[in-house]
PDB file of C-alpha atoms in Angstrom:
ATOM      1  CA  MET F   1       0.000   0.000   0.000  1.00  0.00           C
ATOM      2  CA  PHE F   2       2.362   2.718   1.274  1.00  0.00           C
ATOM      3  CA  ASP F   3       5.835   2.091   2.673  1.00  0.00           C
ATOM      4  CA  HIS F   4       6.600   3.689   6.042  1.00  0.00           C
ATOM      5  CA  PRO F   5       3.166   5.331   6.638  1.00  0.00           C
ATOM      6  CA  ASP F   6       4.346   6.788   9.967  1.00  0.00           C
ATOM      7  CA  LYS F   7       7.127   8.716   8.237  1.00  0.00           C
ATOM      8  CA  ILE F   8       4.791   9.980   5.509  1.00  0.00           C
ATOM      9  CA  GLN F   9       2.251  11.108   8.112  1.00  0.00           C
ATOM     10  CA  ALA F  10       4.941  12.888  10.142  1.00  0.00           C
ATOM     11  CA  CYS F  11       6.242  14.571   6.991  1.00  0.00           C
ATOM     12  CA  LEU F  12       2.802  15.898   6.057  1.00  0.00           C
ATOM     13  CA  ASN F  13       2.077  17.179   9.553  1.00  0.00           C
ATOM     14  CA  GLU F  14       5.448  18.935   9.629  1.00  0.00           C
ATOM     15  CA  ILE F  15       5.363  20.457   6.135  1.00  0.00           C
ATOM     16  CA  VAL F  16       1.671  21.267   5.822  1.00  0.00           C
ATOM     17  CA  PRO F  17       0.187  22.606   9.081  1.00  0.00           C
ATOM     18  CA  ARG F  18      -1.239  25.493   7.047  1.00  0.00           C
ATOM     19  CA  LEU F  19      -2.059  26.095   3.406  1.00  0.00           C
ATOM     20  CA  GLN F  20      -2.347  29.495   1.807  1.00  0.00           C
ATOM     21  CA  ASP F  21      -2.368  31.085  -1.616  1.00  0.00           C
ATOM     22  CA  LEU F  22      -3.630  34.417  -2.951  1.00  0.00           C
ATOM     23  CA  SER F  23      -7.293  33.373  -2.690  1.00  0.00           C
ATOM     24  CA  ALA F  24      -7.568  30.962   0.241  1.00  0.00           C
ATOM     25  CA  SER F  25      -6.132  30.079   3.633  1.00  0.00           C
ATOM     26  CA  PHE F  26      -6.595  26.832   5.590  1.00  0.00           C
ATOM     27  CA  THR F  27      -5.517  25.488   8.962  1.00  0.00           C
ATOM     28  CA  ILE F  28      -4.664  21.767   8.840  1.00  0.00           C
ATOM     29  CA  HIS F  29      -5.317  20.262  12.259  1.00  0.00           C
ATOM     30  CA  TYR F  30      -3.846  16.882  11.349  1.00  0.00           C
ATOM     31  CA  TRP F  31      -3.048  14.426   8.572  1.00  0.00           C
ATOM     32  CA  GLY F  32      -3.524  10.719   9.301  1.00  0.00           C
ATOM     33  CA  ILE F  33      -2.472   7.401   7.796  1.00  0.00           C
ATOM     34  CA  ASP F  34      -3.741   4.473   9.871  1.00  0.00           C
ATOM     35  CA  PRO F  35      -3.162   0.963   8.448  1.00  0.00           C
ATOM     36  CA  ALA F  36      -5.493  -0.587  11.069  1.00  0.00           C
ATOM     37  CA  HIS F  37      -8.255   1.775  12.184  1.00  0.00           C
ATOM     38  CA  PHE F  38     -10.895   0.072  14.356  1.00  0.00           C
ATOM     39  CA  ASP F  39     -13.495   1.915  16.458  1.00  0.00           C
ATOM     40  CA  ASN F  40     -13.578   5.424  17.851  1.00  0.00           C
ATOM     41  CA  PRO F  41     -16.129   6.970  20.253  1.00  0.00           C
ATOM     42  CA  VAL F  42     -19.123   8.985  19.125  1.00  0.00           C
ATOM     43  CA  HIS F  43     -17.835  12.544  18.855  1.00  0.00           C
ATOM     44  CA  GLN F  44     -17.982  15.746  16.823  1.00  0.00           C
ATOM     45  CA  HIS F  45     -15.566  18.373  15.482  1.00  0.00           C
ATOM     46  CA  SER F  46     -15.707  22.107  14.861  1.00  0.00           C
ATOM     47  CA  PHE F  47     -13.859  21.472  11.580  1.00  0.00           C
ATOM     48  CA  PHE F  48     -13.983  19.224   8.493  1.00  0.00           C
ATOM     49  CA  GLU F  49     -12.554  15.717   8.499  1.00  0.00           C
ATOM     50  CA  ILE F  50     -12.348  13.785   5.219  1.00  0.00           C
ATOM     51  CA  CYS F  51     -11.500  10.071   5.257  1.00  0.00           C
ATOM     52  CA  TYR F  52     -10.525   7.632   2.504  1.00  0.00           C
ATOM     53  CA  VAL F  53     -10.796   3.857   3.000  1.00  0.00           C
ATOM     54  CA  ARG F  54      -7.980   2.197   1.059  1.00  0.00           C
ATOM     55  CA  GLU F  55      -8.629  -1.327   2.396  1.00  0.00           C
ATOM     56  CA  GLY F  56     -11.090  -3.055   4.714  1.00  0.00           C
ATOM     57  CA  GLU F  57     -14.709  -2.709   5.772  1.00  0.00           C
ATOM     58  CA  GLY F  58     -16.634  -0.956   8.502  1.00  0.00           C
ATOM     59  CA  MET F  59     -19.523   1.362   9.312  1.00  0.00           C
ATOM     60  CA  TYR F  60     -19.830   5.128   9.528  1.00  0.00           C
ATOM     61  CA  MET F  61     -22.445   6.802  11.728  1.00  0.00           C
ATOM     62  CA  ASP F  62     -23.402  10.357  10.785  1.00  0.00           C
ATOM     63  CA  GLY F  63     -26.053  11.727  13.127  1.00  0.00           C
ATOM     64  CA  ASP F  64     -28.857   9.171  12.962  1.00  0.00           C
ATOM     65  CA  ASP F  65     -27.669   7.633   9.677  1.00  0.00           C
ATOM     66  CA  LEU F  66     -25.466   4.578   9.156  1.00  0.00           C
ATOM     67  CA  PHE F  67     -23.345   3.994   6.046  1.00  0.00           C
ATOM     68  CA  PRO F  68     -21.397   0.839   5.203  1.00  0.00           C
ATOM     69  CA  LEU F  69     -17.716   1.417   4.454  1.00  0.00           C
ATOM     70  CA  ARG F  70     -15.621  -0.658   2.080  1.00  0.00           C
ATOM     71  CA  LYS F  71     -12.467  -0.419  -0.012  1.00  0.00           C
ATOM     72  CA  GLU F  72     -12.182   2.779  -2.086  1.00  0.00           C
ATOM     73  CA  THR F  73     -14.768   4.787  -0.121  1.00  0.00           C
ATOM     74  CA  LEU F  74     -14.494   8.509   0.597  1.00  0.00           C
ATOM     75  CA  PHE F  75     -16.572   9.951   3.417  1.00  0.00           C
ATOM     76  CA  LEU F  76     -17.078  13.399   4.917  1.00  0.00           C
ATOM     77  CA  SER F  77     -17.424  14.388   8.581  1.00  0.00           C
ATOM     78  CA  ARG F  78     -19.006  17.825   8.693  1.00  0.00           C
ATOM     79  CA  PRO F  79     -18.477  20.407  11.451  1.00  0.00           C
ATOM     80  CA  GLY F  80     -20.872  20.045  14.356  1.00  0.00           C
ATOM     81  CA  ILE F  81     -22.231  16.606  13.344  1.00  0.00           C
ATOM     82  CA  ARG F  82     -21.845  13.731  15.831  1.00  0.00           C
ATOM     83  CA  HIS F  83     -20.255  10.751  14.113  1.00  0.00           C
ATOM     84  CA  GLN F  84     -18.406   7.497  14.658  1.00  0.00           C
ATOM     85  CA  ILE F  85     -16.233   5.082  12.649  1.00  0.00           C
ATOM     86  CA  ARG F  86     -16.460   1.368  13.445  1.00  0.00           C
ATOM     87  CA  SER F  87     -14.610  -1.649  12.039  1.00  0.00           C
ATOM     88  CA  GLU F  88     -14.333  -5.167  13.441  1.00  0.00           C
ATOM     89  CA  LYS F  89     -11.231  -6.160  11.458  1.00  0.00           C
ATOM     90  CA  GLY F  90      -9.694  -2.750  10.930  1.00  0.00           C
ATOM     91  CA  MET F  91      -9.456  -0.485   7.870  1.00  0.00           C
ATOM     92  CA  PHE F  92      -6.522   1.159   6.131  1.00  0.00           C
ATOM     93  CA  LEU F  93      -7.658   4.745   6.517  1.00  0.00           C
ATOM     94  CA  LEU F  94      -6.319   8.050   5.218  1.00  0.00           C
ATOM     95  CA  TYR F  95      -7.718  11.227   6.719  1.00  0.00           C
ATOM     96  CA  ILE F  96      -7.237  14.971   6.952  1.00  0.00           C
ATOM     97  CA  ALA F  97      -8.817  17.492   9.339  1.00  0.00           C
ATOM     98  CA  PHE F  98      -8.960  21.175   8.409  1.00  0.00           C
ATOM     99  CA  GLU F  99     -10.879  24.424   8.588  1.00  0.00           C
ATOM    100  CA  VAL F 100     -11.116  27.492   6.379  1.00  0.00           C
ATOM    101  CA  ASP F 101      -9.599  30.760   7.568  1.00  0.00           C
ATOM    102  CA  GLU F 102     -12.548  32.807   6.321  1.00  0.00           C
ATOM    103  CA  GLU F 103     -10.951  36.184   7.091  1.00  0.00           C
ATOM    104  CA  ASN F 104      -8.183  35.467   4.571  1.00  0.00           C
ATOM    105  CA  THR F 105     -10.177  33.522   1.982  1.00  0.00           C
ATOM    106  CA  ASP F 106     -12.030  34.747  -1.086  1.00  0.00           C
ATOM    107  CA  PRO F 107     -15.777  34.972  -0.325  1.00  0.00           C
ATOM    108  CA  ALA F 108     -16.633  32.761  -3.294  1.00  0.00           C
ATOM    109  CA  ILE F 109     -14.381  29.995  -1.906  1.00  0.00           C
ATOM    110  CA  VAL F 110     -15.809  30.469   1.595  1.00  0.00           C
ATOM    111  CA  ARG F 111     -19.264  29.976   0.091  1.00  0.00           C
ATOM    112  CA  HIS F 112     -18.212  26.660  -1.480  1.00  0.00           C
ATOM    113  CA  PHE F 113     -16.905  25.312   1.821  1.00  0.00           C
ATOM    114  CA  ARG F 114     -20.025  26.467   3.646  1.00  0.00           C
ATOM    115  CA  GLN F 115     -21.990  24.465   1.099  1.00  0.00           C
ATOM    116  CA  LEU F 116     -19.697  21.513   1.832  1.00  0.00           C
ATOM    117  CA  ALA F 117     -20.579  21.822   5.528  1.00  0.00           C
ATOM    118  CA  ALA F 118     -24.248  21.400   4.578  1.00  0.00           C
ATOM    119  CA  ALA F 119     -23.687  18.715   1.911  1.00  0.00           C
ATOM    120  CA  ASP F 120     -26.211  15.907   1.594  1.00  0.00           C
ATOM    121  CA  ARG F 121     -23.741  13.635  -0.159  1.00  0.00           C
ATOM    122  CA  ILE F 122     -21.263  12.511   2.487  1.00  0.00           C
ATOM    123  CA  VAL F 123     -20.194   9.057   1.244  1.00  0.00           C
ATOM    124  CA  ILE F 124     -18.702   8.215  -2.177  1.00  0.00           C
ATOM    125  CA  TYR F 125     -18.275   4.554  -3.075  1.00  0.00           C
ATOM    126  CA  ASP F 126     -15.903   3.099  -5.699  1.00  0.00           C
ATOM    127  CA  ALA F 127     -13.858   6.299  -5.563  1.00  0.00           C
ATOM    128  CA  TYR F 128     -10.680   4.870  -7.128  1.00  0.00           C
ATOM    129  CA  ALA F 129     -11.122   7.099 -10.207  1.00  0.00           C
ATOM    130  CA  ASN F 130     -12.429  10.131  -8.315  1.00  0.00           C
ATOM    131  CA  PRO F 131     -10.108  13.173  -8.655  1.00  0.00           C
ATOM    132  CA  THR F 132      -9.896  13.457  -4.849  1.00  0.00           C
ATOM    133  CA  ALA F 133      -8.683   9.863  -4.506  1.00  0.00           C
ATOM    134  CA  LEU F 134      -6.225  10.272  -7.376  1.00  0.00           C
ATOM    135  CA  ILE F 135      -4.705  13.465  -5.940  1.00  0.00           C
ATOM    136  CA  TRP F 136      -4.478  11.964  -2.450  1.00  0.00           C
ATOM    137  CA  THR F 137      -2.825   8.771  -3.715  1.00  0.00           C
ATOM    138  CA  ALA F 138      -0.378  10.681  -5.931  1.00  0.00           C
ATOM    139  CA  LEU F 139       0.626  12.971  -3.056  1.00  0.00           C
ATOM    140  CA  LEU F 140       1.410  10.068  -0.727  1.00  0.00           C
ATOM    141  CA  LYS F 141       3.209   7.997  -3.366  1.00  0.00           C
ATOM    142  CA  HIS F 142       5.442  10.946  -4.252  1.00  0.00           C
ATOM    143  CA  LEU F 143       6.282  11.456  -0.598  1.00  0.00           C
ATOM    144  CA  GLN F 144       7.641   7.908  -0.356  1.00  0.00           C
ATOM    145  CA  GLY F 145       9.512   8.106  -3.665  1.00  0.00           C
ATOM    146  CA  PRO F 146      13.299   8.158  -3.984  1.00  0.00           C
ATOM    147  CA  ILE F 147      13.409  11.678  -5.437  1.00  0.00           C
ATOM    148  CA  PRO F 148      13.155  14.393  -2.740  1.00  0.00           C
ATOM    149  CA  LEU F 149      10.180  16.683  -3.248  1.00  0.00           C
ATOM    150  CA  THR F 150      10.197  20.401  -2.660  1.00  0.00           C
ATOM    151  CA  GLU F 151       7.960  21.867   0.020  1.00  0.00           C
ATOM    152  CA  HIS F 152       6.277  23.923  -2.698  1.00  0.00           C
ATOM    153  CA  TYR F 153       5.218  20.776  -4.580  1.00  0.00           C
ATOM    154  CA  VAL F 154       3.789  19.134  -1.465  1.00  0.00           C
ATOM    155  CA  LYS F 155       1.806  22.243  -0.519  1.00  0.00           C
ATOM    156  CA  SER F 156       0.498  22.703  -4.066  1.00  0.00           C
ATOM    157  CA  ALA F 157      -0.712  19.110  -4.210  1.00  0.00           C
ATOM    158  CA  ALA F 158      -2.255  19.402  -0.733  1.00  0.00           C
ATOM    159  CA  LEU F 159      -4.082  22.591  -1.727  1.00  0.00           C
ATOM    160  CA  SER F 160      -5.453  20.862  -4.820  1.00  0.00           C
ATOM    161  CA  LEU F 161      -6.684  18.053  -2.583  1.00  0.00           C
ATOM    162  CA  LEU F 162      -8.605  20.446  -0.334  1.00  0.00           C
ATOM    163  CA  PHE F 163     -10.216  22.218  -3.260  1.00  0.00           C
ATOM    164  CA  SER F 164     -11.224  18.856  -4.745  1.00  0.00           C
ATOM    165  CA  PHE F 165     -13.412  18.059  -1.724  1.00  0.00           C
ATOM    166  CA  CYS F 166     -16.019  20.652  -2.680  1.00  0.00           C
ATOM    167  CA  SER F 167     -16.653  19.141  -6.103  1.00  0.00           C
ATOM    168  CA  ALA F 168     -16.336  15.541  -4.873  1.00  0.00           C
ATOM    169  CA  PHE F 169     -19.145  15.825  -2.311  1.00  0.00           C
ATOM    170  CA  GLN F 170     -21.301  18.313  -4.160  1.00  0.00           C
ATOM    171  CA  ALA F 171     -24.798  17.025  -4.884  1.00  0.00           C
ATOM    172  CA  GLU F 172     -25.799  16.838  -8.527  1.00  0.00           C
ATOM    173  CA  ALA F 173     -27.051  20.215  -9.641  1.00  0.00           C
ATOM    174  CA  PRO F 174     -30.442  20.485 -11.369  1.00  0.00           C
ATOM    175  CA  SER F 175     -30.338  20.916 -15.107  1.00  0.00           C
ATOM    176  CA  SER F 176     -29.994  24.532 -16.189  1.00  0.00           C
ATOM    177  CA  GLY F 177     -30.705  23.921 -19.839  1.00  0.00           C
ATOM    178  CA  LEU F 178     -27.068  24.617 -20.690  1.00  0.00           C
ATOM    179  CA  GLY F 179     -25.940  21.038 -21.136  1.00  0.00           C
ATOM    180  CA  THR F 180     -23.362  19.460 -18.826  1.00  0.00           C
ATOM    181  CA  SER F 181     -20.753  22.212 -18.823  1.00  0.00           C
ATOM    182  CA  GLY F 182     -21.941  23.643 -15.492  1.00  0.00           C
ATOM    183  CA  TYR F 183     -21.655  27.195 -16.883  1.00  0.00           C
ATOM    184  CA  ARG F 184     -23.605  29.660 -14.729  1.00  0.00           C
ATOM    185  CA  PRO F 185     -23.924  33.214 -16.109  1.00  0.00           C
ATOM    186  CA  ALA F 186     -24.558  34.659 -12.637  1.00  0.00           C
ATOM    187  CA  ALA F 187     -21.439  33.052 -11.149  1.00  0.00           C
ATOM    188  CA  TYR F 188     -19.375  34.096 -14.162  1.00  0.00           C
ATOM    189  CA  ALA F 189     -20.532  37.726 -13.896  1.00  0.00           C
ATOM    190  CA  LEU F 190     -19.925  37.811 -10.155  1.00  0.00           C
ATOM    191  CA  ASN F 191     -16.424  36.351 -10.486  1.00  0.00           C
ATOM    192  CA  ARG F 192     -15.569  39.007 -13.078  1.00  0.00           C
ATOM    193  CA  ALA F 193     -16.908  41.688 -10.745  1.00  0.00           C
ATOM    194  CA  ILE F 194     -14.873  40.357  -7.802  1.00  0.00           C
ATOM    195  CA  ARG F 195     -11.704  40.247  -9.883  1.00  0.00           C
ATOM    196  CA  PHE F 196     -12.314  43.766 -11.220  1.00  0.00           C
ATOM    197  CA  VAL F 197     -12.872  45.164  -7.720  1.00  0.00           C
ATOM    198  CA  LYS F 198      -9.711  43.530  -6.375  1.00  0.00           C
ATOM    199  CA  ASP F 199      -7.621  44.739  -9.313  1.00  0.00           C
ATOM    200  CA  ASN F 200      -8.876  48.294  -8.840  1.00  0.00           C
ATOM    201  CA  LEU F 201      -9.243  48.400  -5.075  1.00  0.00           C
ATOM    202  CA  SER F 202      -7.073  51.484  -4.650  1.00  0.00           C
ATOM    203  CA  HIS F 203      -9.450  53.469  -6.899  1.00  0.00           C
ATOM    204  CA  SER F 204     -12.626  52.820  -4.861  1.00  0.00           C
ATOM    205  CA  MET F 205     -14.829  51.802  -7.781  1.00  0.00           C
ATOM    206  CA  THR F 206     -18.536  52.434  -7.240  1.00  0.00           C
ATOM    207  CA  LEU F 207     -21.192  49.807  -7.872  1.00  0.00           C
ATOM    208  CA  ALA F 208     -22.362  51.777 -10.905  1.00  0.00           C
ATOM    209  CA  GLU F 209     -18.835  51.865 -12.383  1.00  0.00           C
ATOM    210  CA  VAL F 210     -18.325  48.122 -11.946  1.00  0.00           C
ATOM    211  CA  ALA F 211     -21.782  47.385 -13.350  1.00  0.00           C
ATOM    212  CA  ALA F 212     -21.070  49.577 -16.386  1.00  0.00           C
ATOM    213  CA  TYR F 213     -17.776  47.772 -17.001  1.00  0.00           C
ATOM    214  CA  LEU F 214     -19.620  44.422 -16.977  1.00  0.00           C
ATOM    215  CA  HIS F 215     -22.549  45.792 -19.047  1.00  0.00           C
ATOM    216  CA  LEU F 216     -24.985  45.032 -16.234  1.00  0.00           C
ATOM    217  CA  SER F 217     -27.487  47.153 -14.369  1.00  0.00           C
ATOM    218  CA  SER F 218     -26.478  48.300 -10.893  1.00  0.00           C
ATOM    219  CA  ARG F 219     -29.568  46.626  -9.464  1.00  0.00           C
ATOM    220  CA  HIS F 220     -28.694  43.263 -11.027  1.00  0.00           C
ATOM    221  CA  LEU F 221     -25.080  43.387  -9.830  1.00  0.00           C
ATOM    222  CA  SER F 222     -26.171  44.365  -6.317  1.00  0.00           C
ATOM    223  CA  ARG F 223     -28.553  41.403  -6.294  1.00  0.00           C
ATOM    224  CA  LEU F 224     -25.728  39.055  -7.373  1.00  0.00           C
ATOM    225  CA  PHE F 225     -23.575  40.076  -4.415  1.00  0.00           C
ATOM    226  CA  ARG F 226     -26.418  39.522  -1.969  1.00  0.00           C
ATOM    227  CA  GLN F 227     -27.605  36.229  -3.478  1.00  0.00           C
ATOM    228  CA  GLU F 228     -24.206  34.629  -4.121  1.00  0.00           C
ATOM    229  CA  LEU F 229     -22.072  36.059  -1.290  1.00  0.00           C
ATOM    230  CA  GLY F 230     -24.672  37.020   1.283  1.00  0.00           C
ATOM    231  CA  MET F 231     -23.382  40.602   1.552  1.00  0.00           C
ATOM    232  CA  SER F 232     -23.826  43.970  -0.113  1.00  0.00           C
ATOM    233  CA  TYR F 233     -21.413  45.328  -2.696  1.00  0.00           C
ATOM    234  CA  ILE F 234     -20.249  47.979  -0.209  1.00  0.00           C
ATOM    235  CA  GLY F 235     -19.731  45.314   2.451  1.00  0.00           C
ATOM    236  CA  PHE F 236     -17.633  43.229   0.064  1.00  0.00           C
ATOM    237  CA  VAL F 237     -15.465  46.201  -0.949  1.00  0.00           C
ATOM    238  CA  GLN F 238     -14.908  47.143   2.684  1.00  0.00           C
ATOM    239  CA  GLN F 239     -13.950  43.557   3.506  1.00  0.00           C
ATOM    240  CA  GLU F 240     -11.446  43.463   0.653  1.00  0.00           C
ATOM    241  CA  LYS F 241      -9.936  46.797   1.683  1.00  0.00           C
ATOM    242  CA  ILE F 242      -9.288  45.502   5.193  1.00  0.00           C
ATOM    243  CA  ARG F 243      -7.917  42.233   3.801  1.00  0.00           C
ATOM    244  CA  ARG F 244      -5.514  44.132   1.514  1.00  0.00           C
ATOM    245  CA  ALA F 245      -4.411  46.323   4.410  1.00  0.00           C
ATOM    246  CA  VAL F 246      -3.800  43.296   6.646  1.00  0.00           C
ATOM    247  CA  ASP F 247      -1.648  41.690   3.961  1.00  0.00           C
ATOM    248  CA  LEU F 248       0.406  44.877   3.455  1.00  0.00           C
ATOM    249  CA  LEU F 249       0.871  45.377   7.190  1.00  0.00           C
ATOM    250  CA  LYS F 250       2.114  41.820   7.582  1.00  0.00           C
ATOM    251  CA  HIS F 251       4.388  41.595   4.572  1.00  0.00           C
ATOM    252  CA  THR F 252       5.646  45.095   3.708  1.00  0.00           C
ATOM    253  CA  ASP F 253       7.352  48.048   5.363  1.00  0.00           C
ATOM    254  CA  LEU F 254       5.091  50.589   3.660  1.00  0.00           C
ATOM    255  CA  SER F 255       3.960  53.537   5.753  1.00  0.00           C
ATOM    256  CA  LEU F 256       0.403  53.621   7.061  1.00  0.00           C
ATOM    257  CA  ILE F 257      -0.427  56.414   4.621  1.00  0.00           C
ATOM    258  CA  GLU F 258       0.825  54.314   1.679  1.00  0.00           C
ATOM    259  CA  ILE F 259      -1.104  51.281   2.901  1.00  0.00           C
ATOM    260  CA  ALA F 260      -4.268  53.361   3.238  1.00  0.00           C
ATOM    261  CA  GLU F 261      -3.872  54.566  -0.366  1.00  0.00           C
ATOM    262  CA  LYS F 262      -3.135  51.109  -1.795  1.00  0.00           C
ATOM    263  CA  SER F 263      -6.087  49.641   0.111  1.00  0.00           C
ATOM    264  CA  GLY F 264      -8.522  52.215  -1.265  1.00  0.00           C
ATOM    265  CA  PHE F 265      -9.121  54.347   1.825  1.00  0.00           C
ATOM    266  CA  SER F 266      -9.677  58.035   1.149  1.00  0.00           C
ATOM    267  CA  SER F 267      -7.708  59.197   4.199  1.00  0.00           C
ATOM    268  CA  ILE F 268      -5.473  57.866   6.945  1.00  0.00           C
ATOM    269  CA  HIS F 269      -8.149  58.792   9.502  1.00  0.00           C
ATOM    270  CA  TYR F 270     -10.840  56.784   7.687  1.00  0.00           C
ATOM    271  CA  PHE F 271      -8.398  53.886   7.324  1.00  0.00           C
ATOM    272  CA  THR F 272      -7.522  53.884  11.030  1.00  0.00           C
ATOM    273  CA  ARG F 273     -11.159  54.121  12.104  1.00  0.00           C
ATOM    274  CA  SER F 274     -12.341  51.350   9.741  1.00  0.00           C
ATOM    275  CA  PHE F 275      -9.424  49.042  10.528  1.00  0.00           C
ATOM    276  CA  SER F 276      -9.823  49.467  14.292  1.00  0.00           C
ATOM    277  CA  ARG F 277     -13.545  48.724  14.130  1.00  0.00           C
ATOM    278  CA  LYS F 278     -12.973  45.523  12.139  1.00  0.00           C
ATOM    279  CA  MET F 279      -9.744  44.199  13.720  1.00  0.00           C
ATOM    280  CA  GLY F 280     -10.129  45.478  17.265  1.00  0.00           C
ATOM    281  CA  MET F 281      -6.938  47.561  17.206  1.00  0.00           C
ATOM    282  CA  PRO F 282      -5.435  50.347  15.081  1.00  0.00           C
ATOM    283  CA  PRO F 283      -3.221  49.338  12.124  1.00  0.00           C
ATOM    284  CA  GLY F 284       0.030  50.397  13.793  1.00  0.00           C
ATOM    285  CA  LYS F 285      -0.675  48.225  16.825  1.00  0.00           C
ATOM    286  CA  TYR F 286      -1.689  45.339  14.571  1.00  0.00           C
ATOM    287  CA  ARG F 287       1.617  45.544  12.686  1.00  0.00           C
ATOM    288  CA  GLU F 288       3.557  45.543  15.964  1.00  0.00           C
ATOM    289  CA  ALA F 289       1.622  42.512  17.211  1.00  0.00           C
ATOM    290  CA  MET F 290       2.287  40.612  13.965  1.00  0.00           C
ATOM    291  CA  HIS F 291       6.008  41.397  14.109  1.00  0.00           C
ATOM    292  CA  GLU F 292       6.218  40.282  17.741  1.00  0.00           C
ATOM    293  CA  LYS F 293       4.378  37.066  16.911  1.00  0.00           C
ATOM    294  CA  LYS F 294       6.705  36.360  13.993  1.00  0.00           C
ATOM    295  CA  ALA F 295       9.793  37.037  16.123  1.00  0.00           C
ATOM    296  CA  SER F 296       8.629  34.591  18.797  1.00  0.00           C
ATOM    297  CA  GLU F 297       7.988  31.742  16.325  1.00  0.00           C
TER     298      GLU F 297
END
């Protein structure tokens, strides 16, 4: 199956305790490779746990439901749901536990993982050809290979694995009359709007200006933000301004005035007031706290 599973597990937990790119941030609570997983108590988590049965048989309890487990089964433990894994003879089990850092993750991605937390499809049988299973298997096989892998490769593969969970457990969508491509005009328009806002954040684009760029009415674009992201256009822009400021405070030596300008705030006073209300401290104090935290690590 996999040579030296303990070493592979230790390697993953050491290299990938967090995952982050420009659009998403995750905390990985643990990676697991258990060649003989038997029973565990009924319990629940505040985070996601995804498991993959490579060999063996058992049962999975999710709330009041029971699901048989067998070779090549993927199953999802959702946050806040009491669950239990049972096996009389033991299963070869792979698992990962994680949560989304919503403050540093694109709202569209946050929405996908919130949908995952409410997914109806939590067990996938005969998953040997499922993209999630293929990515997971490839990641572990590369880690035991003779050629040393870079940390960047491992993290990239791990990030792909996390993103694959949303599509793997997503229930079949109703037909939209557009064939099987899954193309959704609303999602496409919203993604273009989000990208345009982020690219022009320092210019404080109004809803009307963004709508005109996309050849949409302001009312329609406003409705897209509320329906798809659960927030107003102004709320989204404000969130992105704070997120940009946080990133610049953490990773640059720019002055507070420069950060305010690059984040789209009209004045240093407005920046300080908005940042303090959202983050609980003024930007200068936040930068000091981040530097002290980094120095102590």
